[in-house]
One Martini backbone bead per residue (centre of mass of N, CA, C, O) as a GRO file, in nm:
protein
  207
    1VAL     BB    1   6.061  -3.127   5.401
    2SER     BB    2   6.321  -3.264   5.218
    3ALA     BB    3   6.418  -3.407   4.925
    4THR     BB    4   6.685  -3.508   5.116
    5ASN     BB    5   6.556  -3.657   5.412
    6VAL     BB    6   6.401  -3.912   5.237
    7VAL     BB    7   6.325  -4.228   5.199
    8PRO     BB    8   6.296  -4.437   4.954
    9THR     BB    9   6.131  -4.668   4.791
   10THR     BB   10   6.281  -4.738   4.511
   11LYS     BB   11   6.509  -4.899   4.357
   12PRO     BB   12   6.632  -4.797   4.083
   13THR     BB   13   6.612  -4.979   3.725
   14SER     BB   14   6.867  -4.823   3.667
   15ALA     BB   15   7.196  -4.702   3.591
   16ALA     BB   16   7.150  -4.404   3.623
   17ASN     BB   17   6.963  -4.426   3.887
   18GLU     BB   18   7.175  -4.572   4.087
   19SER     BB   19   7.364  -4.304   4.161
   20HIS     BB   20   7.089  -4.133   4.320
   21VAL     BB   21   7.087  -4.271   4.583
   22ILE     BB   22   6.980  -4.219   4.856
   23LYS     BB   23   7.106  -4.164   5.180
   24LYS     BB   24   7.114  -4.297   5.473
   25THR     BB   25   7.082  -4.091   5.804
   26PRO     BB   26   7.045  -3.958   6.114
   27ASN     BB   27   6.853  -3.734   5.951
   28THR     BB   28   6.610  -3.912   5.884
   29ILE     BB   29   6.311  -3.996   5.764
   30LEU     BB   30   6.079  -4.267   5.858
   31LEU     BB   31   5.854  -4.408   5.718
   32ASP     BB   32   5.597  -4.627   5.678
   33LYS     BB   33   5.588  -4.633   5.337
   34LEU     BB   34   5.633  -4.787   5.042
   35TYR     BB   35   5.591  -4.754   4.730
   36PRO     BB   36   5.474  -5.009   4.517
   37TYR     BB   37   5.624  -5.005   4.241
   38ASP     BB   38   5.475  -5.117   3.895
   39ASP     BB   39   5.619  -5.257   3.577
   40ALA     BB   40   5.501  -5.534   3.429
   41LEU     BB   41   5.285  -5.387   3.228
   42PHE     BB   42   5.528  -5.238   3.081
   43LYS     BB   43   5.734  -5.429   2.996
   44LYS     BB   44   5.515  -5.568   2.811
   45HIS     BB   45   5.621  -5.355   2.615
   46THR     BB   46   5.924  -5.284   2.484
   47VAL     BB   47   5.957  -5.092   2.337
   48GLU     BB   48   5.821  -4.853   2.477
   49TYR     BB   49   5.981  -4.895   2.739
   50THR     BB   50   6.251  -4.831   2.626
   51GLU     BB   51   6.200  -4.533   2.511
   52TRP     BB   52   6.086  -4.415   2.772
   53ASN     BB   53   6.350  -4.449   2.969
   54THR     BB   54   6.560  -4.327   2.834
   55LEU     BB   55   6.426  -4.069   2.835
   56HIS     BB   56   6.404  -4.060   3.182
   57ASP     BB   57   6.690  -4.056   3.208
   58GLU     BB   58   6.799  -3.818   3.066
   59SER     BB   59   6.657  -3.601   3.246
   60PHE     BB   60   6.884  -3.642   3.463
   61ILE     BB   61   7.096  -3.497   3.308
   62LYS     BB   62   6.875  -3.353   3.122
   63PRO     BB   63   6.675  -3.191   3.044
   64ALA     BB   64   6.378  -3.181   2.907
   65GLY     BB   65   6.210  -3.138   2.650
   66GLN     BB   66   5.920  -3.129   2.471
   67LYS     BB   67   5.941  -3.380   2.303
   68SER     BB   68   6.005  -3.567   2.525
   69LEU     BB   69   5.758  -3.505   2.699
   70ALA     BB   70   5.574  -3.589   2.508
   71ARG     BB   71   5.675  -3.903   2.416
   72GLN     BB   72   5.623  -3.973   2.742
   73LEU     BB   73   5.312  -3.940   2.696
   74GLU     BB   74   5.227  -4.101   2.494
   75LEU     BB   75   5.341  -4.361   2.574
   76LEU     BB   76   5.168  -4.385   2.836
   77LYS     BB   77   4.874  -4.377   2.661
   78ILE     BB   78   4.922  -4.656   2.540
   79ILE     BB   79   4.962  -4.813   2.789
   80SER     BB   80   4.714  -4.762   2.941
   81LYS     BB   81   4.510  -4.834   2.740
   82ALA     BB   82   4.621  -5.145   2.729
   83GLU     BB   83   4.643  -5.117   3.096
   84PRO     BB   84   4.392  -5.016   3.301
   85GLU     BB   85   4.529  -5.174   3.565
   86TRP     BB   86   4.743  -4.990   3.578
   87ILE     BB   87   4.807  -4.784   3.818
   88ASP     BB   88   5.068  -4.611   3.740
   89GLY     BB   89   4.984  -4.480   3.487
   90TYR     BB   90   4.842  -4.300   3.585
   91TRP     BB   91   5.012  -4.067   3.757
   92MET     BB   92   5.206  -4.078   3.487
   93VAL     BB   93   5.037  -3.900   3.322
   94GLY     BB   94   4.988  -3.675   3.525
   95GLU     BB   95   5.284  -3.595   3.528
   96ALA     BB   96   5.332  -3.580   3.235
   97SER     BB   97   5.145  -3.334   3.183
   98TYR     BB   98   5.269  -3.137   3.412
   99HIS     BB   99   5.552  -3.108   3.255
  100LEU     BB  100   5.458  -3.002   3.020
  101GLY     BB  101   5.307  -2.784   3.033
  102ASN     BB  102   5.531  -2.638   3.218
  103SER     BB  103   5.694  -2.583   2.951
  104MET     BB  104   5.444  -2.357   2.889
  105ASN     BB  105   5.585  -2.014   2.881
  106ASN     BB  106   5.367  -1.924   2.665
  107PRO     BB  107   5.060  -1.751   2.618
  108LYS     BB  108   5.012  -1.896   2.345
  109ASP     BB  109   4.966  -2.187   2.532
  110LYS     BB  110   4.777  -2.208   2.711
  111THR     BB  111   4.558  -2.387   2.618
  112GLU     BB  112   4.722  -2.627   2.596
  113ALA     BB  113   4.817  -2.635   2.895
  114ARG     BB  114   4.553  -2.699   2.993
  115ALA     BB  115   4.472  -2.959   2.863
  116LEU     BB  116   4.714  -3.112   2.995
  117PHE     BB  117   4.585  -3.096   3.260
  118VAL     BB  118   4.340  -3.201   3.251
  119ARG     BB  119   4.444  -3.466   3.156
  120GLY     BB  120   4.601  -3.503   3.448
  121LYS     BB  121   4.320  -3.522   3.574
  122GLU     BB  122   4.148  -3.742   3.446
  123ALA     BB  123   4.401  -3.954   3.495
  124THR     BB  124   4.357  -3.942   3.852
  125GLU     BB  125   4.026  -3.966   3.857
  126THR     BB  126   4.032  -4.266   3.749
  127CYS     BB  127   4.234  -4.392   3.958
  128LEU     BB  128   4.046  -4.322   4.189
  129LYS     BB  129   3.790  -4.482   4.117
  130LYS     BB  130   3.947  -4.728   4.166
  131PHE     BB  131   4.207  -4.638   4.377
  132LYS     BB  132   4.142  -4.419   4.634
  133ASP     BB  133   4.446  -4.404   4.800
  134ASN     BB  134   4.645  -4.302   4.602
  135PRO     BB  135   4.883  -4.084   4.623
  136LEU     BB  136   4.984  -4.011   4.338
  137CYS     BB  137   4.716  -3.931   4.233
  138LYS     BB  138   4.658  -3.741   4.394
  139MET     BB  139   4.900  -3.516   4.356
  140PHE     BB  140   4.861  -3.470   4.052
  141LEU     BB  141   4.553  -3.380   4.096
  142ALA     BB  142   4.647  -3.133   4.221
  143ALA     BB  143   4.877  -3.015   4.048
  144ASN     BB  144   4.653  -3.001   3.796
  145LEU     BB  145   4.426  -2.793   3.961
  146GLY     BB  146   4.618  -2.556   4.010
  147LYS     BB  147   4.702  -2.483   3.740
  148ILE     BB  148   4.410  -2.465   3.641
  149ALA     BB  149   4.371  -2.206   3.828
  150SER     BB  150   4.620  -2.015   3.749
  151ILE     BB  151   4.440  -1.972   3.435
  152ASP     BB  152   4.168  -1.895   3.554
  153GLY     BB  153   4.186  -1.776   3.818
  154ILE     BB  154   4.072  -1.742   4.159
  155LEU     BB  155   3.773  -1.680   4.133
  156ALA     BB  156   3.706  -1.939   3.940
  157SER     BB  157   3.873  -2.153   4.164
  158LEU     BB  158   3.781  -2.147   4.467
  159GLY     BB  159   3.610  -2.444   4.478
  160GLN     BB  160   3.914  -2.592   4.480
  161ALA     BB  161   4.107  -2.552   4.716
  162SER     BB  162   3.970  -2.801   4.922
  163THR     BB  163   4.027  -3.025   4.730
  164ILE     BB  164   4.363  -2.954   4.716
  165LYS     BB  165   4.396  -2.970   5.018
  166GLN     BB  166   4.297  -3.242   5.085
  167LEU     BB  167   4.516  -3.404   4.871
  168PHE     BB  168   4.763  -3.326   5.008
  169THR     BB  169   4.689  -3.413   5.286
  170ASP     BB  170   4.688  -3.683   5.236
  171VAL     BB  171   4.968  -3.754   5.165
  172VAL     BB  172   5.107  -3.691   5.426
  173ASN     BB  173   4.931  -3.881   5.570
  174SER     BB  174   4.989  -4.175   5.457
  175LYS     BB  175   5.332  -4.187   5.453
  176VAL     BB  176   5.435  -4.193   5.144
  177ASP     BB  177   5.705  -4.285   4.967
  178TYR     BB  178   5.874  -4.131   4.651
  179LEU     BB  179   6.080  -4.184   4.416
  180LEU     BB  180   6.070  -3.917   4.117
  181SER     BB  181   6.375  -3.862   4.156
  182PRO     BB  182   6.721  -3.796   4.258
  183THR     BB  183   6.579  -3.519   4.431
  184THR     BB  184   6.277  -3.650   4.454
  185THR     BB  185   5.984  -3.650   4.660
  186LEU     BB  186   5.641  -3.695   4.767
  187GLN     BB  187   5.730  -3.559   5.037
  188GLY     BB  188   5.880  -3.318   4.942
  189SER     BB  189   5.676  -3.193   4.758
  190VAL     BB  190   5.388  -3.179   4.928
  191HIS     BB  191   5.494  -2.972   5.134
  192TYR     BB  192   5.562  -2.757   4.967
  193ALA     BB  193   5.327  -2.734   4.861
  194LEU     BB  194   5.125  -2.682   5.105
  195GLY     BB  195   5.307  -2.424   5.182
  196ILE     BB  196   5.251  -2.243   4.915
  197PHE     BB  197   4.930  -2.265   4.962
  198ASN     BB  198   4.922  -2.146   5.245
  199ARG     BB  199   5.009  -1.870   5.108
  200LEU     BB  200   4.818  -1.785   4.906
  201VAL     BB  201   4.561  -1.963   5.053
  202PRO     BB  202   4.359  -1.870   5.264
  203ASP     BB  203   4.115  -2.015   5.472
  204SER     BB  204   3.924  -1.783   5.415
  205TRP     BB  205   3.898  -1.885   5.087
  206ILE     BB  206   3.778  -2.128   5.136
  207VAL     BB  207   3.488  -2.338   5.004
   0.00000   0.00000   0.00000
């Protein structure tokens, strides 16, 4: 499944995003459920929401640098702390932590990157304690666990392999989709990730 042939779950909220809505075609895969993203609690915090939305939209036009990614994460952490019942805040912190950590390619930044992946892991674990079936929290928990494993090394991380695979599989089986960016969907991403996982981690290694 590619990221461009799955029906998006929600109409983007900004003008910058609206021009990138994926159109349904005869080859479109219609999934059972569209993820009900709800930013009402986020919008209560007008200043933070406006700044985050601006930075987020800019990243669709030009790839965000570390300064922008760090600020987006900081804003999401502020709102998530203020609104602990905002379910989408947890996976968004997980996603933002993942992207910021993934942007750190210099070996000297490995410790800082790992700390970010741990932050994403903790946010999504908290989410799943409150909302155990949330597919986006499962997706970004698996993604952050995978990055932690890539830093710690295969032998040190084999115990996480079955957890990561199960999380990805749960997302696939949920048949829930969501438009993560103008060209990326949840189901497209998880199928891609699961394919890479199965290639890199043979079943015989999963413990």
